Every structure is written in C-alpha cells, then in structure tokens.
Coordinates of C-alpha atoms and ligand atoms in Angstrom, one line a residue:
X25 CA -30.7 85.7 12.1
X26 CA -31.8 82.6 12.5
X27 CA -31.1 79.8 8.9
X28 CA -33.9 77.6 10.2
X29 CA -37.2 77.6 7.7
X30 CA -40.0 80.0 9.3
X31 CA -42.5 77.1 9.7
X32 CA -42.7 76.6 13.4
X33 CA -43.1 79.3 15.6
X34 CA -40.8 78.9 17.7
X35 CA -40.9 80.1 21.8
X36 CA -37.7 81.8 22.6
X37 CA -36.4 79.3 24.6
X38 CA -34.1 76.9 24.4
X39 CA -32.6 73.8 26.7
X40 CA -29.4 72.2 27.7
X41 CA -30.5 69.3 29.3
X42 CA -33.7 67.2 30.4
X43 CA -34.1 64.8 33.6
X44 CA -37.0 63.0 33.7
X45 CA -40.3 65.5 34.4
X46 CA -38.0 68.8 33.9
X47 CA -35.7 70.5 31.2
X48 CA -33.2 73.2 31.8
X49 CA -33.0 76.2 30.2
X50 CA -29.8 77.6 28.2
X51 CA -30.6 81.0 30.4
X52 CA -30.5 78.8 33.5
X53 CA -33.9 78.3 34.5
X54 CA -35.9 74.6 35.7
X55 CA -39.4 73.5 34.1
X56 CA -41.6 71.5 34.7
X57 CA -42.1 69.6 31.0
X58 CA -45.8 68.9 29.9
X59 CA -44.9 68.5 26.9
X60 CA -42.2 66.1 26.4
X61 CA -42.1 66.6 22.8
X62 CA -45.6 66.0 22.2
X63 CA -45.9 62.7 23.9
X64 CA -42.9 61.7 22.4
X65 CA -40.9 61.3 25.6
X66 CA -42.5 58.8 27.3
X67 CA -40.1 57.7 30.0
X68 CA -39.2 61.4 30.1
X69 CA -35.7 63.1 29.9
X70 CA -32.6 60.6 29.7
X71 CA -34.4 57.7 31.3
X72 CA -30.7 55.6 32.1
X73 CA -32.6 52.6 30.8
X74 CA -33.3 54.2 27.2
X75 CA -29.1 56.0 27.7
X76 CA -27.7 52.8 28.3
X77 CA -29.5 51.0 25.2
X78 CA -28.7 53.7 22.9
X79 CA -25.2 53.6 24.1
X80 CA -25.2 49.8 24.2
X81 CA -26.4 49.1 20.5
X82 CA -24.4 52.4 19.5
X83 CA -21.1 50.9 19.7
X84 CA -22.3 47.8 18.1
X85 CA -23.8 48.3 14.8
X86 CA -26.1 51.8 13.8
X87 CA -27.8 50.8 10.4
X88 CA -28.3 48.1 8.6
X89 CA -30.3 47.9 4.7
X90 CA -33.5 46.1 5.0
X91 CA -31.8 43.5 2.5
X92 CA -30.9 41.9 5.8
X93 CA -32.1 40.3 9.0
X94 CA -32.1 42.7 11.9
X95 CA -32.2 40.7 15.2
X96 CA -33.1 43.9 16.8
X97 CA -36.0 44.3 15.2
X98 CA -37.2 40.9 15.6
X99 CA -37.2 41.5 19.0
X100 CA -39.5 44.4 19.1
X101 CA -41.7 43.3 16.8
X102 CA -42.2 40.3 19.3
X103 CA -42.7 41.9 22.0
X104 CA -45.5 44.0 19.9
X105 CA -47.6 41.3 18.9
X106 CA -47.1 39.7 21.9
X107 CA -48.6 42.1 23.7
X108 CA -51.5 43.6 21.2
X109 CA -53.9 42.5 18.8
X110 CA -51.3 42.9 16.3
X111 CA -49.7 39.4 14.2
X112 CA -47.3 41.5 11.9
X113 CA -45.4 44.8 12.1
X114 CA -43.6 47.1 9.8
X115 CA -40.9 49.8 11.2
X116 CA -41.2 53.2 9.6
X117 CA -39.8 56.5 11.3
X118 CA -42.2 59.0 11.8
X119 CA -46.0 59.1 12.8
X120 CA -46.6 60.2 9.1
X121 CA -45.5 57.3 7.6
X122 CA -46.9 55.4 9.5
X123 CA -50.1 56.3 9.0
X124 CA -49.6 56.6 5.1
X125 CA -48.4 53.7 5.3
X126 CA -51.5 52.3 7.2
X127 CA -53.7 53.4 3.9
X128 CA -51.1 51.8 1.6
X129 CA -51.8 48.3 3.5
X130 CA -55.7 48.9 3.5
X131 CA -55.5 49.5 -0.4
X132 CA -53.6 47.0 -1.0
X133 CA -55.3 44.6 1.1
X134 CA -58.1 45.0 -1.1
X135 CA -56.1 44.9 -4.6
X136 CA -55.0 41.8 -3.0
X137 CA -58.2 39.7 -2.9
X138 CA -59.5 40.9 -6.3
X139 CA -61.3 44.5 -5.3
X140 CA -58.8 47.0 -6.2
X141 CA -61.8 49.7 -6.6
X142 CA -62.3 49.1 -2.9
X143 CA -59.9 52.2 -2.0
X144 CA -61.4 54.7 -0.5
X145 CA -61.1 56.2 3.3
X146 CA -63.2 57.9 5.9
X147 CA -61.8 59.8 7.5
X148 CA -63.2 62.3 10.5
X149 CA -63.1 66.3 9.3
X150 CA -60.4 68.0 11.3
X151 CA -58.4 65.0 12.1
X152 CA -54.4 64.8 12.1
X153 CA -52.8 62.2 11.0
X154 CA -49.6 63.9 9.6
X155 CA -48.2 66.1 7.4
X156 CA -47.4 64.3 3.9
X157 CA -49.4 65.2 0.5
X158 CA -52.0 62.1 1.8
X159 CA -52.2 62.5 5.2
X160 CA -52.9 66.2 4.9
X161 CA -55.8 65.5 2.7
X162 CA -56.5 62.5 4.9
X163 CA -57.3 65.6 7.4
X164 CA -59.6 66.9 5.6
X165 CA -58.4 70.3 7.1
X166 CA -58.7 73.6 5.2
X167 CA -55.5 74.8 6.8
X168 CA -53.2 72.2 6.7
X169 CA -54.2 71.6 2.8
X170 CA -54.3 75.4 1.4
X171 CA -51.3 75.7 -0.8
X172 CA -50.9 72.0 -1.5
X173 CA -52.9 71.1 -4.0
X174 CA -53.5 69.3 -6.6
X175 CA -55.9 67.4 -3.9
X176 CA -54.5 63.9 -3.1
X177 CA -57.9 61.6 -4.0
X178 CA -59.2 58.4 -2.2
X179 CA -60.6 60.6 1.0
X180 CA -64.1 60.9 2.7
X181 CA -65.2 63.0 5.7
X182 CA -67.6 63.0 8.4
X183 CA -67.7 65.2 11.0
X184 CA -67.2 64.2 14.8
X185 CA -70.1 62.7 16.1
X186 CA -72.1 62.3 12.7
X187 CA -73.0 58.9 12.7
X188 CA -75.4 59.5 10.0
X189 CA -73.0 61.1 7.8
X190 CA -70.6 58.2 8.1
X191 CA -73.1 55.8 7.5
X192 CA -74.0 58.0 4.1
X193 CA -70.7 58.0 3.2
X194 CA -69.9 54.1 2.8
X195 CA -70.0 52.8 -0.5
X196 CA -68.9 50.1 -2.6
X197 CA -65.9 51.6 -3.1
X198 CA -64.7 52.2 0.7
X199 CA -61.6 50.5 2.1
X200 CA -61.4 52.0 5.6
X201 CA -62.5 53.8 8.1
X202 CA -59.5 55.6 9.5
X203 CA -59.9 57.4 13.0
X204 CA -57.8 58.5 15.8
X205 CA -58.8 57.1 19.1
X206 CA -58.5 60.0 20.7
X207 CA -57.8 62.7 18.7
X208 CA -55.2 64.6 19.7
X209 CA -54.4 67.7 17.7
X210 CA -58.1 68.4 17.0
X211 CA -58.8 69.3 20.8
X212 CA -58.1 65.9 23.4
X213 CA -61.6 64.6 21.7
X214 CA -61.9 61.3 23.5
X215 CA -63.9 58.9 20.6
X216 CA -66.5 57.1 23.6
X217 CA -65.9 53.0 24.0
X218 CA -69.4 52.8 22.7
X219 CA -69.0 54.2 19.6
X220 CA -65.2 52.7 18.9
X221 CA -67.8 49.0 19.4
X222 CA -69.9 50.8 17.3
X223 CA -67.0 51.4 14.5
X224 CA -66.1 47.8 14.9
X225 CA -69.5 46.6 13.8
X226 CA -70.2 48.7 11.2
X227 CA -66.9 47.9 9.4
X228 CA -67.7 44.1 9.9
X229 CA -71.1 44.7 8.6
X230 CA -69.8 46.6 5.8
X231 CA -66.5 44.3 5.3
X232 CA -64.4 46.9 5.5
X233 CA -61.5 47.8 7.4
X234 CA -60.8 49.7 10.8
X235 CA -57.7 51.7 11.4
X236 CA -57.2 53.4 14.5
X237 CA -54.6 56.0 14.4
X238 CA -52.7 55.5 17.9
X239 CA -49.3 57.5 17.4
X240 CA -50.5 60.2 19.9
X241 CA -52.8 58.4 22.4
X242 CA -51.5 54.9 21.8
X243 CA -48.4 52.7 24.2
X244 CA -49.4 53.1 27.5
X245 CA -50.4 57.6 27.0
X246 CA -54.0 56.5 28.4
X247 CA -53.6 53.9 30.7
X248 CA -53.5 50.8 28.7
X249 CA -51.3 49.9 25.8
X250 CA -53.7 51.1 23.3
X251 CA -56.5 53.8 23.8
X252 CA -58.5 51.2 22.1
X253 CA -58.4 48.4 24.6
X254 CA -60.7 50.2 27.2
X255 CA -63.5 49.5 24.5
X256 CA -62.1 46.1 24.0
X257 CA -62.3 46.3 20.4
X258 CA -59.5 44.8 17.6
X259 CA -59.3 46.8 14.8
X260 CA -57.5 45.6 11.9
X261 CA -54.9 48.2 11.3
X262 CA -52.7 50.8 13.8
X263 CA -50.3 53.2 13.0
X264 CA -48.1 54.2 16.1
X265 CA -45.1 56.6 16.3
X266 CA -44.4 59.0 19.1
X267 CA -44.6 57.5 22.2
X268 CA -42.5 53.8 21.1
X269 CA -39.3 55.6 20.5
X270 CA -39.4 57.4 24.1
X271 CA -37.6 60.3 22.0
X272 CA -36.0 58.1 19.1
X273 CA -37.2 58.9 15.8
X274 CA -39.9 56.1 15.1
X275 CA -42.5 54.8 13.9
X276 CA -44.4 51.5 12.5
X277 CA -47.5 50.0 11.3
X278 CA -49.5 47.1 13.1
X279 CA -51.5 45.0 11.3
X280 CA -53.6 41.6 11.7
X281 CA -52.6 38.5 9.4
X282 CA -54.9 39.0 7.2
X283 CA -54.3 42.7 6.0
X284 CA -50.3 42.0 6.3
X285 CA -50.7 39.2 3.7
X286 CA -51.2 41.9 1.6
X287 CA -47.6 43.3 2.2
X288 CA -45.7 41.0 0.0
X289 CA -42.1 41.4 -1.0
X290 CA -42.0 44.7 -2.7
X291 CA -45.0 46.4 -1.9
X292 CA -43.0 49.2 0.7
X293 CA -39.9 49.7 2.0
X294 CA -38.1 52.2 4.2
X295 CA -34.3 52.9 4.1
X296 CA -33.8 53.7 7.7
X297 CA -37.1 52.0 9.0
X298 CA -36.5 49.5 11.9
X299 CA -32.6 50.0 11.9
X300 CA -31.0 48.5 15.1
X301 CA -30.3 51.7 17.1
X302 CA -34.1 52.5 16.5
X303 CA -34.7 49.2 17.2
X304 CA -32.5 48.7 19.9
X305 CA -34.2 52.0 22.1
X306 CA -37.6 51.3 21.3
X307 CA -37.5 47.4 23.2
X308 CA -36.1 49.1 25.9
X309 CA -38.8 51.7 26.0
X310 CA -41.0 48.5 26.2
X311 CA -39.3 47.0 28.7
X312 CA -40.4 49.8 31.3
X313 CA -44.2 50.2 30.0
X314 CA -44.9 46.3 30.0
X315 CA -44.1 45.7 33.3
X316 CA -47.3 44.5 35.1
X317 CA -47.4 47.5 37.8
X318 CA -46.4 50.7 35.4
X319 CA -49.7 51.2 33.3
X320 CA -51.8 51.1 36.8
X321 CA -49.7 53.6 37.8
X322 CA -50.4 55.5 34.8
X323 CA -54.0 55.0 35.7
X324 CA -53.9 56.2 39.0
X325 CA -52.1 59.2 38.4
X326 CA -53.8 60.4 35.7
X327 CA -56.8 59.6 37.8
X328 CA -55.5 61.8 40.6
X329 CA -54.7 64.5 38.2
X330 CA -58.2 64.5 36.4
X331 CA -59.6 64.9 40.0
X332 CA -57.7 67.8 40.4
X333 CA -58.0 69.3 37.0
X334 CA -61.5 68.7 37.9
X335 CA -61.5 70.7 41.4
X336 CA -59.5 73.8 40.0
X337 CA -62.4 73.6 37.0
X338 CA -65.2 74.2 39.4
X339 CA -62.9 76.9 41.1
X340 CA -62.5 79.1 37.9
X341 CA -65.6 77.7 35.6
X342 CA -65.5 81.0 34.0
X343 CA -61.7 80.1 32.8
X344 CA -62.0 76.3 32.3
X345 CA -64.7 75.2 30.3
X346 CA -63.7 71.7 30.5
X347 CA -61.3 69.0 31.4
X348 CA -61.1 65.9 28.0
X349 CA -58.8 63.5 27.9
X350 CA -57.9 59.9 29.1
X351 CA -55.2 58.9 30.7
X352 CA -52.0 61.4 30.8
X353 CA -53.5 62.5 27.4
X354 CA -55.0 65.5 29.1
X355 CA -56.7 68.8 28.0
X356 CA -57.8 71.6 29.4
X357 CA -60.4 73.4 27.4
X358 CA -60.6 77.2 28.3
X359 CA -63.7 79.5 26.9
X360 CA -61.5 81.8 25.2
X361 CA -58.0 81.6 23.5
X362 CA -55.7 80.0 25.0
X363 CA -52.4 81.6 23.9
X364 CA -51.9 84.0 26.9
X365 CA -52.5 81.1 29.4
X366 CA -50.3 79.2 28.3
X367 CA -47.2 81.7 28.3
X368 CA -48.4 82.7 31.6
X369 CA -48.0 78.8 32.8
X370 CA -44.3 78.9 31.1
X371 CA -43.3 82.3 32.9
X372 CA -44.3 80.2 35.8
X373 CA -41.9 77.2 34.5
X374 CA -44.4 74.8 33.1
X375 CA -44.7 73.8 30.2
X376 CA -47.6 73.2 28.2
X377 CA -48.7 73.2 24.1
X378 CA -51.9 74.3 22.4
X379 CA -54.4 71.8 20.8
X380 CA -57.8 72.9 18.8
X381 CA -61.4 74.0 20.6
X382 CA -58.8 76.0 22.5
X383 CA -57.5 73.3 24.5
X384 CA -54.0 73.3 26.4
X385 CA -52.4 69.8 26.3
X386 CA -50.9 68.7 29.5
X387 CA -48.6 65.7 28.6
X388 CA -46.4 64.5 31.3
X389 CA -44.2 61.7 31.2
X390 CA -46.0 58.1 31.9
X391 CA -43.1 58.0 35.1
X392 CA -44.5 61.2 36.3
X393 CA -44.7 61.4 40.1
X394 CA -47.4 62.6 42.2
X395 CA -45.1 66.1 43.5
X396 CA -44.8 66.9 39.9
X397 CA -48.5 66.5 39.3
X398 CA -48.7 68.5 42.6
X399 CA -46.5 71.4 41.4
X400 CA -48.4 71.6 37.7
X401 CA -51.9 72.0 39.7
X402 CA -50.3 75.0 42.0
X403 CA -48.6 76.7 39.1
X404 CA -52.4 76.1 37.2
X405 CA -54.1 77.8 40.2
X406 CA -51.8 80.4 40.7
X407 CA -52.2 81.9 36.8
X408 CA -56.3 81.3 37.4
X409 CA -55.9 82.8 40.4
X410 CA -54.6 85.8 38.5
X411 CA -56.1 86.0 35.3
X412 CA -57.7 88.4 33.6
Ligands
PLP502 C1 -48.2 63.4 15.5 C2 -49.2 62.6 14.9 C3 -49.0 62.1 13.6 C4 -47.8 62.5 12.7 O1 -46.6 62.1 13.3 P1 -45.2 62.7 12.8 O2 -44.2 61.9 13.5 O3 -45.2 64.2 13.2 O4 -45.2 62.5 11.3 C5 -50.0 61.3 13.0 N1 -51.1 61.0 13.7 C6 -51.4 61.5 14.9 C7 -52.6 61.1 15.6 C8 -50.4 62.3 15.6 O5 -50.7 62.8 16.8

C-alpha cells in the first residue's frame, strides 16, 4: 500500500530513465513521451547540456537567501528581457506562484499610484492558472473550488468567447484582465491573434492591465518565445513556469517597468525562488531555445505534425472531431471520452494526457525529430484503425 496522498490518479507505470523523446519503463518497456511532464521537459529527457549545468553549478554553490546577489540569476534574468517585452523579472518556483504572484504585482501596481480599489481581475470561466486558494478561484472552476471555501474575493468571469460579457464586467474597480494565451488545461483553446489585439486595446482604453498567463504555452511550446508574439502584442504582465526549467522546478514573473516599480523592497519574497542551481539550469535551457534556427524548427515540425493530425482527422472524422493547438501545444479533440483512447495509445507505447472538451494533449519535446513525429502518427492510426 502505497503512503503517497490519493490525489492524483496515478497510471501504473513507472520509469527508470528518460532520453530525449522516450522514457523507459521499470517493467522494461520504451515509449514514446508526449507528455514530458506536461510541457515541462522542453529539451526532453537528460538533454547533456541541461546534465552538465546541473552538475556544473551543483558542485559549486545550491542555495543561496535572497539577502544576497545571485550572479546566476542575473544572468537569466538578462537574457529574459533581452529577449521579450519584459524590463524586470522575479524568480518563483512553480507555475502557481507565479501566476499569484502576477495578481499580487497588478494589485499593487495600482495601490502604488494612489488606486488601491482598483483590484479586481477578469478572469475567463474554466481557466487554470494553478492550484493555490487564489488561483483556484482565479479559475473560476466549480471543481477545482468545491471543498475550498471560504471563496478567495477580487475575481470576475467571462466565458470564452464572450466579448460582451467582458466588456460588462469592467468597472472602476478592475485591475486586470488575466488570460492564458492558449489555454491549456481547459481543452488546447487557442485565444485568436485578433482578439489577444483586441485585449490589448481594451485594457489601454480602459487603463488597466494585461496579464497573459504563458507557463503552459509560453518559451518557445508554439513556435515563438511567447504564444503572444504571433499577435504582436505587449502585455504588461507574464507569469511563466513549466517549460523554463526544462524539468527544474521553476517559475517567475515578467513584468514591464512600469508595473515592476510597484515591487519595492518588501512587497514578495520567495525562499528558494531564483536559487543558483535553478538559476544555473534554466540559462542553459535558454541557451538551446534562443538560438536563431531552433524555434523555426519548432515551427516546421509542428507544422508537419498538424498536417498530419490533420490527414488522420479526415480519415476517422467520426473519432476526431478536431485538431487545436499551436505550435507543439497540440490537441486532439475526439467526439466522445477520451479515456479509453488514450490507454489504448500507451498499450501501444505512447504517451499522451487528457485536457477538457475531451481533448488528448500531444506534447513532445521542442527537439523532437521528424521519425518520432512519424511513429506518434502510426501508433495514432493504428488505435483509429481499431477502435470501437
Ligand atoms: C500548469 C499551469 C499552472 C500551474 O503551474 P504549477 O507549476 O502546477 O503550479 C498555471 N497556469 C497554467 C496556464 C498552467 O498550465
């Protein structure tokens, strides 16, 4: 009998090692990983680059208290504003934190020039955002919130698509409009470049700030560095996490100059947030990503697999209803459940995880290679081929 807490349920399988696109299996078997932690993996399994940092900085120094400089973190920082709309970042560990601490920085922006009533966010019904007391009820999702209240307050919600509502919804006392660019647990729902402008101008109209939620679709998942550059828009505030750790526990907020003036000494803090080993892994993971020619391979890859999705979906419409996503943030939308589909594709030694709108999330690595593409589509035709 297992001592773990019952809260994950858990496939009876477990792994003894990962190389790039595959994981082994205690019981000796090879699969194909579409999952790689949820996007978390982004150079895949034991990328030597991301070993050798870890192993480099490991013999050096682990942790450090925010009381001091950390040269390591200076340096990814750096390189994050260098490359992104971003002027200032804080380190956090988790995708949670990040994004609580996005509505911290928002709240206090406005406290900051004189408006402390401004603190209220929008948020889209059925979002994720994370699992703390305020993220949950920044969800706005029945199930992730039953059980957990006392409600945490300061939260309003539209629903996908409304415009209308949204509009409705701003008052006075808004902050933020906090979305996920493409939301991720909620189904692979792609939010369309014209309507991210759209966000953009409202908020501007409206003075109020835009946070896009990027810890799922954002450093390099769709192509570019952020979901958000394909509708060339800046928002104000970004809360990242899986994908910058390539497997590290991490996680940080970006923010423009003028919402980071906000964040005076004092006003957060983090004990192991931005410590060097942390540090240390997640400039190597950008390293690999920020060289010129990787994110155009992400693009044609992911094209190439979208055009295949694509095929097998007019070859089984009455299994596929639909193939979302951008980028290697893909999802494949069947008509019915998909729970049996999906341990049919791991029998067959890929792996895959469920999102909502029953929707199976195919999430390679970014260094995924056209054979393993190849093999995912012949293991996805051969259980259409045979199901039922
Ligand atoms: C996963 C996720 C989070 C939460 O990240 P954790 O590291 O699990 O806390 C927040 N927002 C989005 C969009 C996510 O996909």
């Amino acid at each position: 009998m297992s001592s773990l807490a019952n809260n994950y349920n858990r496939k009876k399988i477990a792994f003894l090692k990962g190389k790039g696109s595959f994981l082994y299996s205690t019981n000796g078997s090879k699969y194909l990983d579409f999952v790689q932690g949820i996007a978390v993996n982004s150079l895949g399994h034991a990328h030597p680059k991301l070993v050798a940092a870890l192993n480099k900085q490991s013999k050096k120094v682990w942790h450090v208290s925010n009381a001091f400089q950390i040269p390591e973190g200076e340096k990814l920082a750096k390189k994050l504003t260098q490359h992104t709309f971003a002027d200032y970042v804080l380190f956090q560990n988790s995708g949670a934190e990040a994004t609580e601490a996005a509505i911290k920085v928002a709240r206090r922006y406005f406290y900051s020039i004189g408006q402390p009533k401004k603190n209220r966010i929008i948020c889209i019904k059925d979002s994720f955002h994370g699992r703390t007391l305020a993220t949950i009820f920044a969800s706005g999702s029945k199930k992730m919130t039953e059980g957990f209240y006392p409600k945490v307050p300061g939260f309003d919600h539209f629903k996908f698509g409304d415009h209308t509502k949204l509009k409705k919804l701003i008052t006075k006392k808004t902050a933020a409009i906090m979305v996920e660019t493409v939301m991720g647990e909620g189904g692979i729902k792609v939010i369309p470049d014209w309507c991210l402008k759209g966000l953009r101008k409202l908020c501007n109209e409206k003075k109020i700030l835009l946070i896009l939620d990027e810890v799922q679709c954002g450093i390099g998942r769709t192509g570019k560095f952020f979901a958000f550059e394909h509708a060339k828009v800046k928002p104000d505030i970004v809360p990242i996490a899986k994908g910058i750790g390539g497997g590290f526990p991490m996680g940080a907020v970006l923010m423009n100059k003028k919402t980071a003036s906000a964040m005076v000494a004092g006003t957060h803090g983090s004990t192991f947030g931005g410590n060097p080993l942390a540090m240390s892994v997640g400039s190597a993971v950008l390293e690999v990503i920020l060289k010129k020619s990787f994110l155009k391979n992400v693009t044609k890859i992911s094209n190439y697999f979208h055009l295949e999705l694509k095929k097998l979906q007019k070859q089984y419409p009455k299994i596929i209803k639909e193939v979302r996503g951008a980028g290697l943030l893909v999802g494949l939308q069947l008509h019915k459940d998909q729970t049996t589909f999906i341990k049919k594709l791991m029998d067959n030694k890929l792996l895959t995880i469920r999102a909502a709108e029953n929707v199976i999330r195919l999430l390679p690595p970014l260094t995924v290679k056209k054979n393993e593409i190849d093999l995912a589509i012949s293991i996805i035709c051969k259980v259409c081929k045979n199901y039922k």
